[in-house]
Amino acid sequence: MNPQFPPPHSSSALPCSRRRLLALAGLGAGALALPPGLRSSPVWAQGGPDEVVEIELDAVVERLQLRPGPQSTVWRYQATLLQGPADALGWTQGPLPLPILRLRRGQELRVRFRNRLPEETTVHWHGLAVPEAMDGHPKDTVPAGGERLYSFPILAEAATYWFHPHPHMRTAFQVAQGLAGFLLVEDPAAEAGLPKGERDLPLLIQDRTLDAQNGNTYAPHMMGFLGDEVVVNGRPSSTPLPVAAALYRLRLLNSSITRTYKLAWEDGRPLRALATDAGLLPQPLDRPYLMLAPGERRDVLVDFGGLPPGAGLSLRSLPWNTGASGGMNRPTRLPEGSAFAVARFTVQAAGRLFLPAALRAGNWPRARLVDGGRWQGPTAQTGAGGRPAAERPGQEARPLHLVQEGVDRTFVLDHRMMQWTINGRSFEMEAVAPDEVLRLGAEETWEWVNASTTMMQVPHAMHLHLVRFKVVQRQVDPEQATAYATVRDGLLDEGWKDTVLVMPGERVRIRLRVEGYSGLFLYHCHMLDHEDMGMMRNFRVLEG
Ligand code: C2O
Ligand code: CU
Ligand code: CU
């Protein structure tokens, strides 16, 4: 625990064009259209042309060649850029192209969404603070054939976010069919010197089971679905990912329904973490391995520069003990906690690289990274020098008080009659219990309890909409100590989080400030079968 952690959002700087625009227009807060529920902040304006990113987003059913043999039916997001910088929309490479939105804090995102699926859906912007009506809550469905405009300002700090469906009891199914996209929030000042362009790779890790006809066989399971194979952007771990002999930023996202990974490099080098779910770390941190639970993100730096052309480096998942007890076994060829390859990177000879000239090796300040992982370049806390808090959009720069006593709210994760529960309750569409009401501006400590008294014990991955948090304390039941020792060094609790792994027998305390918007928002286990089977609730945020 580090009480000196830098304040949130300290590195932001609005693009000059916006400041100029506002100055020219002589606009004050009163003249501006504020999204409903957003606490007023003087900079919110309808932006100029470069401040709005507008895309058309379609959820479609397609036939794609996922692997040799028959084509597979996938559900996927198709996207077209209507307005905004040309690089605001990109795609992952590989058999399952996923949209990558590249945005900046202060921009406004407008998404003209069309549902061309055979059933209702919603789009949720995981990790972003957005107004209630834009959050993709299962009450706000878009029917088959329907349309919806999602529109909100980007308040988030630079990090890797993502979007995915969130319909009632169908989230796991729709994500398993392939629906997901990346949403990267960039900050040129805070990220100066980091690999960009072709050296900045969003990697979505997911497990799946395809049958002999290459049909997706996902089926809900009380304990959670576990696929037979692990794919990265739809690419099997046996298919190499060609890379340059250079420094890379890998944005690792676990979009699996249930599976947690224990990621490590095969040659024993540490994983060098650069960012967690909802923000850059003050400096890169080395870990022997990193746990990655469903919904979580870790950005890591890796230098393929030491490898000769033709050589490869595999990212693996190491064996670990889930600490699970009781319950039903999940049918899979790849049990949770087993060892397997996730991705194999192979270094290409320089002549065969597809790279813009500006991205040639040698431009990257490898010297910034010195022994011990201390970051000497611009950091997340360099703080853009004294922008008053009042000028920052939406969220404030007050430091979060991590030193605290006691717990404001406790949430017991359990299970009853084929339903997963939080404090004995399962999901009800609009219900909010008295202990689920929050006040804007409040700082609170919450405790997740994965109780050892429960009959069926498995890890859970607890996620909050709207707010991000810091993990301030973990405590594990001595009975679970042996299992816990297999994951402990990879938890990486140092950064901003929106999803946290809670192991069996563990109590995890988080510290958060309720900020952004008032309204109704979700919290839930991001193991999507658990979520669909009740392990989700609403909280209501009231004006302060
Ligand atoms: Cu990514 Cu409510 O979830
Ligand atoms: Cu979310
Ligand atoms: Cu769970």
Coordinates of C-alpha atoms and ligand atoms in Angstrom, one line a residue:
M1 CA 0.0 0.0 0.0
N2 CA 1.4 3.3 -0.9
P3 CA -0.3 6.4 0.5
Q4 CA 1.9 8.6 -1.8
F5 CA 0.2 7.4 -4.9
P6 CA -0.3 10.2 -7.3
P7 CA -3.6 11.9 -7.6
P8 CA -6.0 10.8 -10.3
H9 CA -6.0 12.5 -13.7
S10 CA -3.0 14.6 -12.9
S11 CA -1.5 14.3 -16.3
S12 CA -4.3 15.7 -18.4
A13 CA -4.0 18.5 -20.8
L14 CA -6.7 19.6 -23.1
P15 CA -5.7 20.0 -26.7
C16 CA -4.8 23.6 -27.4
S17 CA -7.4 23.8 -30.1
R18 CA -10.1 23.3 -27.6
R19 CA -8.7 25.9 -25.2
R20 CA -8.4 28.4 -28.1
L21 CA -11.9 27.5 -29.3
L22 CA -13.4 28.1 -25.9
A23 CA -11.4 31.3 -25.5
L24 CA -12.6 32.6 -28.9
A25 CA -16.1 31.7 -28.1
G26 CA -15.9 33.3 -24.7
L27 CA -17.8 30.4 -23.3
G28 CA -18.4 29.8 -19.7
A29 CA -20.0 26.8 -18.1
G30 CA -23.5 28.2 -18.3
A31 CA -23.5 28.3 -22.1
L32 CA -22.5 24.7 -22.5
A33 CA -24.6 21.6 -22.9
L34 CA -23.7 19.3 -20.1
P35 CA -24.5 15.7 -20.3
P36 CA -27.2 14.9 -17.8
G37 CA -25.9 14.1 -14.3
L38 CA -22.4 15.4 -15.0
R39 CA -21.2 17.6 -12.3
S40 CA -20.7 21.0 -13.9
S41 CA -17.2 21.8 -15.0
P42 CA -16.2 24.9 -16.9
V43 CA -14.6 23.2 -19.8
W44 CA -17.4 21.1 -21.1
A45 CA -18.4 22.3 -24.5
Q46 CA -19.6 20.8 -27.7
G47 CA -16.1 20.4 -29.2
G48 CA -14.7 21.6 -32.5
P49 CA -14.3 19.3 -35.4
D50 CA -11.2 17.5 -34.0
E51 CA -12.9 17.1 -30.7
V52 CA -15.7 14.9 -31.9
V53 CA -15.2 11.3 -32.9
E54 CA -18.2 9.8 -34.5
I55 CA -18.5 6.2 -35.6
E56 CA -21.1 3.9 -37.0
L57 CA -21.1 0.7 -35.1
D58 CA -23.0 -2.4 -36.2
A59 CA -23.3 -5.6 -34.3
V60 CA -23.5 -8.2 -37.1
V61 CA -23.6 -12.0 -37.7
E62 CA -20.9 -13.1 -40.1
R63 CA -19.2 -16.2 -41.4
L64 CA -15.4 -16.1 -40.9
Q65 CA -12.5 -18.4 -41.4
L66 CA -11.4 -18.8 -37.8
R67 CA -9.3 -21.9 -38.5
P68 CA -8.9 -24.5 -41.3
G69 CA -12.1 -26.3 -42.3
P70 CA -15.6 -24.8 -42.4
Q71 CA -16.2 -21.2 -41.7
S72 CA -17.6 -20.3 -38.3
T73 CA -20.5 -18.1 -37.4
V74 CA -19.3 -15.1 -35.3
W75 CA -21.0 -12.1 -33.9
R76 CA -18.9 -9.1 -34.4
Y77 CA -18.7 -5.3 -34.3
Q78 CA -18.3 -3.6 -37.7
A79 CA -17.4 0.0 -37.5
T80 CA -17.0 3.0 -39.8
L81 CA -15.4 6.3 -38.9
L82 CA -17.8 9.2 -39.8
Q83 CA -15.9 12.1 -38.2
G84 CA -12.7 12.6 -36.3
P85 CA -9.0 12.0 -36.8
A86 CA -8.2 9.2 -39.4
D87 CA -6.5 7.1 -36.8
A88 CA -9.4 7.2 -34.4
L89 CA -10.6 3.8 -35.8
G90 CA -8.3 0.8 -36.4
W91 CA -8.5 -3.0 -36.4
T92 CA -6.7 -5.9 -34.8
Q93 CA -5.1 -8.2 -37.3
G94 CA -6.0 -11.9 -37.4
P95 CA -8.9 -14.1 -38.1
L96 CA -11.3 -12.0 -35.8
P97 CA -10.9 -8.3 -36.7
L98 CA -11.8 -6.2 -33.7
P99 CA -12.4 -2.5 -33.8
I100 CA -9.8 -0.3 -31.9
L101 CA -11.0 3.2 -31.0
R102 CA -8.2 5.6 -30.2
L103 CA -9.5 8.6 -28.2
R104 CA -8.3 11.3 -26.0
R105 CA -9.6 12.8 -22.8
G106 CA -11.7 15.7 -23.6
Q107 CA -13.0 14.4 -26.9
E108 CA -16.6 13.5 -27.4
L109 CA -17.5 10.0 -28.7
R110 CA -20.7 9.6 -30.7
V111 CA -21.6 6.1 -31.7
R112 CA -24.4 5.4 -34.1
F113 CA -25.2 1.9 -33.1
R114 CA -27.3 -0.6 -35.1
N115 CA -28.2 -3.9 -33.8
R116 CA -28.2 -6.4 -36.7
L117 CA -28.2 -9.4 -34.4
P118 CA -31.2 -11.8 -34.1
E119 CA -31.7 -10.6 -30.4
E120 CA -31.6 -7.6 -28.2
T121 CA -28.3 -6.2 -27.0
T122 CA -26.6 -3.2 -25.4
V123 CA -23.1 -1.7 -25.7
H124 CA -21.2 -1.1 -22.5
W125 CA -18.1 1.0 -22.3
H126 CA -16.1 -0.9 -19.8
G127 CA -14.0 1.4 -17.6
L128 CA -15.4 4.7 -18.7
A129 CA -17.5 7.0 -16.7
V130 CA -20.5 7.8 -18.9
P131 CA -24.1 8.9 -18.1
E132 CA -26.5 6.3 -17.0
A133 CA -28.4 6.2 -20.3
M134 CA -25.1 5.6 -22.2
D135 CA -23.8 2.8 -20.0
G136 CA -25.4 -0.1 -21.8
H137 CA -27.3 -1.2 -18.7
P138 CA -29.5 -4.2 -19.5
K139 CA -32.6 -2.1 -19.0
D140 CA -31.6 0.1 -21.9
T141 CA -31.7 -2.6 -24.6
V142 CA -31.5 -2.1 -28.4
P143 CA -34.0 -4.6 -29.9
A144 CA -33.0 -6.7 -32.9
G145 CA -33.0 -4.4 -35.9
G146 CA -33.0 -1.3 -33.6
E147 CA -30.7 1.7 -33.3
R148 CA -29.3 3.8 -30.6
L149 CA -27.0 6.8 -30.3
Y150 CA -24.4 6.5 -27.6
S151 CA -22.7 9.8 -27.0
F152 CA -20.5 11.0 -24.1
P153 CA -17.3 12.9 -23.4
I154 CA -14.2 11.0 -22.6
L155 CA -13.3 11.7 -19.0
A156 CA -10.9 8.8 -18.5
E157 CA -7.2 8.8 -18.1
A158 CA -4.9 7.1 -20.6
A159 CA -5.3 3.3 -20.5
T160 CA -6.8 0.4 -22.3
Y161 CA -10.6 0.2 -22.1
W162 CA -13.0 -1.9 -24.1
F163 CA -16.6 -2.3 -25.0
H164 CA -18.9 -5.3 -25.1
P165 CA -22.5 -6.3 -24.9
H166 CA -24.4 -6.2 -21.6
P167 CA -27.9 -7.6 -22.2
H168 CA -29.8 -9.4 -19.4
M169 CA -28.6 -12.9 -19.0
R170 CA -27.1 -12.9 -22.5
T171 CA -23.8 -11.1 -21.9
A172 CA -21.7 -14.3 -21.7
F173 CA -23.3 -15.7 -24.8
Q174 CA -22.8 -12.6 -26.9
V175 CA -19.3 -12.0 -25.8
A176 CA -18.5 -15.7 -26.5
Q177 CA -19.8 -15.2 -30.1
G178 CA -17.1 -12.6 -30.6
L179 CA -18.6 -9.2 -29.7
A180 CA -15.9 -6.9 -28.2
G181 CA -13.8 -4.0 -29.2
F182 CA -10.9 -1.9 -27.8
L183 CA -11.2 1.6 -26.7
L184 CA -7.8 3.2 -26.0
V185 CA -7.6 6.5 -24.3
E186 CA -4.3 8.2 -25.2
D187 CA -2.4 11.0 -23.6
P188 CA 0.5 12.2 -25.8
A189 CA 2.2 14.0 -22.9
A190 CA 2.0 11.1 -20.4
E191 CA 2.9 8.5 -23.0
A192 CA 5.7 10.3 -24.7
G193 CA 8.5 7.8 -25.5
L194 CA 6.3 4.8 -25.3
P195 CA 6.0 2.5 -28.3
K196 CA 3.3 3.6 -30.7
G197 CA 1.7 2.6 -34.0
E198 CA 2.7 -0.9 -35.1
R199 CA 4.6 -1.3 -31.8
D200 CA 1.4 -0.8 -29.7
L201 CA -0.5 -4.0 -29.9
P202 CA -4.0 -4.5 -28.4
L203 CA -4.3 -8.2 -27.6
L204 CA -7.6 -9.7 -26.6
I205 CA -7.2 -13.0 -24.9
Q206 CA -10.2 -15.4 -24.9
D207 CA -10.8 -19.1 -24.7
R208 CA -13.3 -20.9 -26.9
T209 CA -14.5 -24.3 -28.0
L210 CA -15.2 -25.0 -31.6
D211 CA -16.8 -28.3 -32.6
A212 CA -15.8 -30.5 -35.6
Q213 CA -17.7 -28.1 -37.9
N214 CA -16.0 -25.2 -36.3
G215 CA -19.2 -24.1 -34.7
N216 CA -18.9 -22.2 -31.4
T217 CA -20.2 -24.5 -28.6
Y218 CA -20.4 -22.0 -25.8
A219 CA -23.1 -23.0 -23.3
P220 CA -23.8 -21.3 -19.9
H221 CA -22.4 -23.1 -16.9
M222 CA -23.1 -22.4 -13.2
M223 CA -19.4 -22.5 -12.4
G224 CA -18.4 -20.7 -15.6
F225 CA -17.5 -21.7 -19.1
L226 CA -14.0 -22.8 -19.9
G227 CA -13.0 -23.2 -23.5
D228 CA -10.8 -25.9 -25.0
E229 CA -8.4 -23.5 -26.7
V230 CA -7.0 -20.0 -26.0
V231 CA -6.9 -17.5 -28.8
V232 CA -5.5 -14.0 -29.1
N233 CA -7.5 -11.7 -31.4
G234 CA -9.0 -14.9 -32.7
R235 CA -5.6 -16.4 -33.5
P236 CA -4.6 -19.8 -31.9
S237 CA -1.5 -19.7 -29.8
S238 CA 0.3 -21.9 -32.3
T239 CA 0.0 -19.2 -35.0
P240 CA 3.0 -16.9 -34.6
L241 CA 2.6 -13.2 -34.3
P242 CA 5.3 -11.5 -36.3
V243 CA 7.0 -8.6 -34.5
A244 CA 10.1 -6.4 -35.1
A245 CA 13.2 -6.7 -33.0
A246 CA 12.2 -3.7 -30.9
L247 CA 10.4 -2.5 -27.8
Y248 CA 6.6 -3.1 -27.8
R249 CA 3.6 -2.1 -25.7
L250 CA 1.2 -5.0 -25.4
R251 CA -2.3 -4.2 -24.2
L252 CA -3.5 -7.4 -22.7
L253 CA -7.2 -7.7 -22.2
N254 CA -8.9 -10.8 -20.8
S255 CA -12.3 -11.1 -22.5
S256 CA -12.8 -14.7 -21.5
I257 CA -16.1 -15.7 -20.0
T258 CA -14.5 -17.2 -16.8
R259 CA -10.9 -18.1 -17.3
T260 CA -8.1 -16.3 -15.4
Y261 CA -4.6 -16.3 -16.8
K262 CA -1.2 -16.4 -15.0
L263 CA 0.9 -14.8 -17.7
A264 CA 4.6 -15.2 -17.9
W265 CA 7.4 -15.1 -20.6
E266 CA 8.8 -18.5 -21.4
D267 CA 12.4 -17.3 -21.0
G268 CA 11.8 -16.2 -17.4
R269 CA 12.1 -12.5 -18.0
P270 CA 9.7 -10.5 -15.8
L271 CA 6.5 -9.0 -17.2
R272 CA 7.1 -5.3 -17.1
A273 CA 3.7 -3.6 -16.4
L274 CA 3.1 -0.1 -17.6
A275 CA -0.6 0.3 -17.0
T276 CA -3.5 -1.3 -15.1
D277 CA -7.2 -1.3 -16.0
A278 CA -7.8 2.5 -15.6
G279 CA -4.5 4.3 -15.7
L280 CA -0.8 4.3 -16.3
L281 CA 1.5 3.3 -13.4
P282 CA 3.8 6.0 -12.1
Q283 CA 6.6 3.8 -13.4
P284 CA 6.9 0.4 -15.0
L285 CA 6.8 -2.5 -12.4
D286 CA 8.3 -5.9 -13.0
R287 CA 6.5 -9.0 -11.9
P288 CA 7.5 -12.7 -12.4
Y289 CA 4.0 -13.2 -13.7
L290 CA 0.8 -11.3 -13.9
M291 CA -2.7 -12.6 -13.1
L292 CA -5.3 -11.5 -15.6
A293 CA -8.9 -12.1 -14.5
P294 CA -11.9 -11.6 -16.9
G295 CA -12.4 -7.9 -17.7
E296 CA -8.9 -6.9 -16.4
R297 CA -6.3 -5.2 -18.5
R298 CA -2.5 -4.9 -18.1
D299 CA -0.3 -3.0 -20.5
V300 CA 3.2 -4.5 -20.6
L301 CA 6.4 -3.4 -22.2
V302 CA 8.5 -6.1 -23.9
D303 CA 11.8 -5.7 -25.8
F304 CA 12.1 -8.2 -28.6
G305 CA 15.3 -6.4 -29.5
G306 CA 17.6 -8.9 -27.9
L307 CA 16.2 -11.8 -30.0
P308 CA 17.8 -12.7 -33.3
P309 CA 15.6 -12.6 -36.5
G310 CA 13.6 -15.8 -36.7
A311 CA 13.7 -16.4 -32.9
G312 CA 10.5 -16.5 -31.0
L313 CA 9.2 -15.7 -27.5
S314 CA 6.1 -17.2 -26.1
L315 CA 3.7 -15.7 -23.6
R316 CA 2.4 -18.6 -21.5
S317 CA -0.1 -19.2 -18.8
L318 CA 1.6 -20.9 -15.8
P319 CA -0.1 -23.4 -13.6
W320 CA -1.8 -22.0 -10.5
N321 CA -4.2 -23.2 -7.9
T322 CA -7.7 -21.7 -8.0
G323 CA -8.5 -22.7 -4.5
A324 CA -11.9 -23.9 -5.7
S325 CA -13.9 -26.2 -3.5
G326 CA -17.0 -28.2 -4.0
G327 CA -19.3 -27.6 -6.8
M328 CA -19.4 -29.1 -10.3
N329 CA -16.5 -29.7 -12.6
R330 CA -16.6 -27.7 -15.8
P331 CA -16.1 -29.8 -18.9
T332 CA -13.0 -28.7 -20.7
R333 CA -9.8 -30.0 -22.2
L334 CA -8.0 -27.1 -20.5
P335 CA -8.8 -27.0 -16.8
E336 CA -8.5 -23.7 -15.0
G337 CA -5.0 -23.3 -13.6
S338 CA -3.4 -25.6 -16.1
A339 CA -0.3 -24.6 -18.2
F340 CA -0.5 -23.6 -21.8
A341 CA 0.8 -21.3 -24.5
V342 CA -1.1 -18.0 -25.0
A343 CA 0.8 -16.4 -27.9
R344 CA 4.0 -16.9 -29.8
F345 CA 5.8 -13.8 -31.0
T346 CA 8.4 -14.3 -33.7
V347 CA 11.0 -11.7 -34.7
Q348 CA 11.0 -10.8 -38.4
A349 CA 14.1 -9.8 -40.3
A350 CA 14.0 -6.0 -40.6
G351 CA 13.7 -6.0 -44.4
R352 CA 10.3 -7.8 -44.3
L353 CA 8.7 -5.6 -41.8
F354 CA 5.6 -3.6 -42.7
L355 CA 6.3 -0.4 -40.8
P356 CA 6.0 3.3 -41.5
A357 CA 9.4 4.9 -41.7
A358 CA 8.9 6.8 -38.5
L359 CA 8.6 3.5 -36.6
R360 CA 12.1 2.2 -37.5
A361 CA 13.9 0.5 -34.6
G362 CA 16.2 2.9 -32.8
N363 CA 13.8 5.7 -32.4
W364 CA 12.6 4.3 -29.1
P365 CA 14.2 5.6 -26.0
R366 CA 15.1 2.3 -24.5
A367 CA 17.5 4.2 -22.3
R368 CA 14.5 5.5 -20.4
L369 CA 14.1 2.1 -18.9
V370 CA 16.9 1.4 -16.5
D371 CA 17.5 -1.4 -14.1
G372 CA 14.9 -1.9 -11.5
G373 CA 12.2 -0.8 -13.8
R374 CA 12.3 2.9 -12.8
W375 CA 10.7 5.0 -15.4
Q376 CA 12.7 8.1 -16.2
G377 CA 10.7 9.6 -18.9
P378 CA 7.5 11.5 -18.5
T379 CA 5.3 9.7 -16.0
A380 CA 1.7 9.5 -15.2
Q381 CA 2.3 11.8 -12.3
T382 CA 4.3 14.5 -14.1
G383 CA 1.2 16.5 -13.8
A384 CA 1.1 18.9 -16.7
G385 CA 2.0 21.5 -14.2
G386 CA -0.8 23.1 -12.3
R387 CA -4.0 22.9 -14.2
P388 CA -6.4 23.9 -11.5
A389 CA -8.8 21.0 -10.6
A390 CA -11.8 23.1 -11.5
E391 CA -10.6 23.2 -15.1
R392 CA -10.4 19.4 -15.4
P393 CA -13.4 17.9 -17.0
G394 CA -15.7 15.9 -14.8
Q395 CA -13.3 14.2 -12.5
E396 CA -11.2 15.9 -10.0
A397 CA -7.5 15.9 -9.1
R398 CA -7.9 15.6 -5.3
P399 CA -5.8 12.7 -4.1
L400 CA -7.6 9.7 -2.8
H401 CA -7.0 9.1 0.8
L402 CA -5.7 5.6 0.9
V403 CA -5.0 5.5 4.6
Q404 CA -8.3 4.8 6.2
E405 CA -9.8 2.9 9.0
G406 CA -12.7 0.6 8.8
V407 CA -14.9 -0.5 6.0
D408 CA -17.9 1.5 4.7
R409 CA -19.5 -1.4 2.8
T410 CA -19.0 -5.1 2.8
F411 CA -20.1 -7.4 -0.1
V412 CA -20.2 -11.1 0.6
L413 CA -19.9 -13.2 -2.6
D414 CA -21.8 -16.4 -2.3
H415 CA -24.3 -18.6 -3.9
R416 CA -27.8 -19.9 -3.3
M417 CA -30.1 -22.2 -5.2
M418 CA -28.4 -22.1 -8.6
Q419 CA -27.9 -18.4 -8.4
W420 CA -24.8 -16.4 -7.5
T421 CA -25.3 -13.8 -4.9
I422 CA -23.8 -10.6 -3.5
N423 CA -24.9 -10.1 0.1
G424 CA -27.5 -12.7 -0.4
R425 CA -29.1 -10.9 -3.4
S426 CA -29.1 -11.7 -7.0
F427 CA -29.6 -9.2 -9.9
E428 CA -32.9 -7.4 -10.2
M429 CA -33.2 -5.1 -13.1
E430 CA -33.8 -1.8 -11.4
A431 CA -33.6 -2.6 -7.7
V432 CA -31.3 -0.8 -5.4
A433 CA -31.1 -1.9 -1.7
P434 CA -30.5 0.8 1.0
D435 CA -26.8 -0.3 1.3
E436 CA -26.4 0.3 -2.4
V437 CA -27.0 4.1 -2.4
L438 CA -23.9 6.3 -2.8
R439 CA -23.3 10.0 -2.7
L440 CA -21.4 11.9 -5.4
G441 CA -18.1 13.0 -4.1
A442 CA -17.9 10.5 -1.2
E443 CA -14.8 8.5 -0.6
E444 CA -15.4 5.0 0.6
T445 CA -13.7 1.7 1.5
W446 CA -15.5 -1.4 0.2
E447 CA -14.7 -4.9 1.1
W448 CA -15.3 -8.0 -1.1
V449 CA -15.5 -11.2 0.9
N450 CA -15.2 -14.5 -1.0
A451 CA -16.3 -16.3 2.1
S452 CA -14.8 -19.6 3.1
T453 CA -18.1 -20.7 4.6
T454 CA -19.7 -20.9 1.2
M455 CA -20.3 -24.3 -0.3
M456 CA -19.0 -23.6 -3.7
Q457 CA -15.9 -21.6 -3.7
V458 CA -14.3 -20.2 -6.9
P459 CA -12.4 -17.0 -7.7
H460 CA -14.5 -14.0 -8.7
A461 CA -13.6 -10.8 -10.6
M462 CA -15.5 -7.9 -9.1
H463 CA -16.1 -5.0 -11.4
L464 CA -17.6 -1.6 -10.8
H465 CA -19.2 0.6 -13.5
L466 CA -18.6 4.4 -13.3
V467 CA -15.8 4.5 -10.8
R468 CA -12.3 3.2 -10.6
F469 CA -10.6 2.2 -7.4
K470 CA -7.3 1.3 -5.7
V471 CA -6.8 -2.0 -3.9
V472 CA -5.7 -1.1 -0.4
Q473 CA -5.7 -4.4 1.4
R474 CA -5.9 -8.1 0.9
Q475 CA -6.3 -10.7 3.6
V476 CA -6.6 -14.5 3.0
D477 CA -8.0 -17.3 5.1
P478 CA -5.0 -19.3 6.4
E479 CA -6.7 -22.4 5.0
Q480 CA -6.3 -21.0 1.5
A481 CA -2.7 -19.9 1.9
T482 CA -1.1 -22.6 -0.2
A483 CA -3.4 -22.0 -3.2
Y484 CA -3.0 -18.2 -2.7
A485 CA 0.8 -18.4 -2.8
T486 CA 0.5 -19.5 -6.5
V487 CA -1.1 -16.2 -7.5
R488 CA 0.0 -13.6 -5.0
D489 CA 3.0 -12.2 -6.8
G490 CA 1.1 -11.5 -9.9
L491 CA -1.9 -9.5 -8.6
L492 CA -0.3 -6.1 -9.3
D493 CA -2.5 -3.9 -7.0
E494 CA -0.4 -0.8 -7.5
G495 CA -2.5 1.0 -10.2
W496 CA -6.0 2.2 -10.9
K497 CA -8.5 -0.7 -11.3
D498 CA -12.0 -1.3 -12.3
T499 CA -12.0 -5.0 -11.9
V500 CA -10.3 -7.0 -9.1
L501 CA -9.7 -10.7 -8.6
V502 CA -11.0 -12.0 -5.3
M503 CA -9.7 -15.5 -4.5
P504 CA -11.5 -18.1 -2.5
G505 CA -11.1 -17.3 1.2
E506 CA -10.0 -13.8 0.5
R507 CA -11.1 -10.3 1.6
V508 CA -10.2 -7.5 -0.7
R509 CA -10.5 -3.9 0.4
I510 CA -10.8 -1.2 -2.2
R511 CA -10.8 2.6 -1.9
L512 CA -12.8 4.7 -4.3
R513 CA -14.3 8.1 -4.8
V514 CA -17.7 8.4 -6.2
E515 CA -17.4 10.8 -9.1
G516 CA -18.5 11.5 -12.6
Y517 CA -22.3 11.1 -12.8
S518 CA -25.3 10.5 -10.6
G519 CA -27.7 7.7 -11.7
L520 CA -28.0 3.9 -11.7
F521 CA -24.9 1.8 -12.4
L522 CA -23.9 -1.8 -12.1
Y523 CA -21.4 -3.7 -10.1
H524 CA -20.9 -7.4 -10.7
C525 CA -18.6 -10.4 -11.2
H526 CA -16.9 -10.2 -14.6
M527 CA -17.0 -13.9 -14.9
L528 CA -19.8 -13.5 -17.3
D529 CA -21.6 -16.8 -16.5
H530 CA -21.6 -15.7 -12.8
E531 CA -22.9 -12.3 -13.9
D532 CA -25.7 -13.8 -16.0
M533 CA -26.6 -16.1 -13.1
G534 CA -27.2 -13.3 -10.7
M535 CA -23.9 -12.1 -9.4
M536 CA -24.7 -8.5 -10.4
R537 CA -26.4 -5.6 -8.6
N538 CA -27.2 -1.9 -9.1
F539 CA -25.9 1.0 -7.1
R540 CA -27.5 4.4 -7.2
V541 CA -25.4 7.5 -7.1
L542 CA -27.2 10.6 -5.7
E543 CA -26.1 14.1 -6.1
G544 CA -23.7 15.0 -3.4
Ligands
C2O1 CU1 -17.2 -5.2 -18.7 CU2 -20.6 -4.5 -16.6 O1 -18.9 -4.9 -17.6
CU2 CU -18.0 -2.2 -17.0
CU3 CU -17.8 -14.8 -10.1

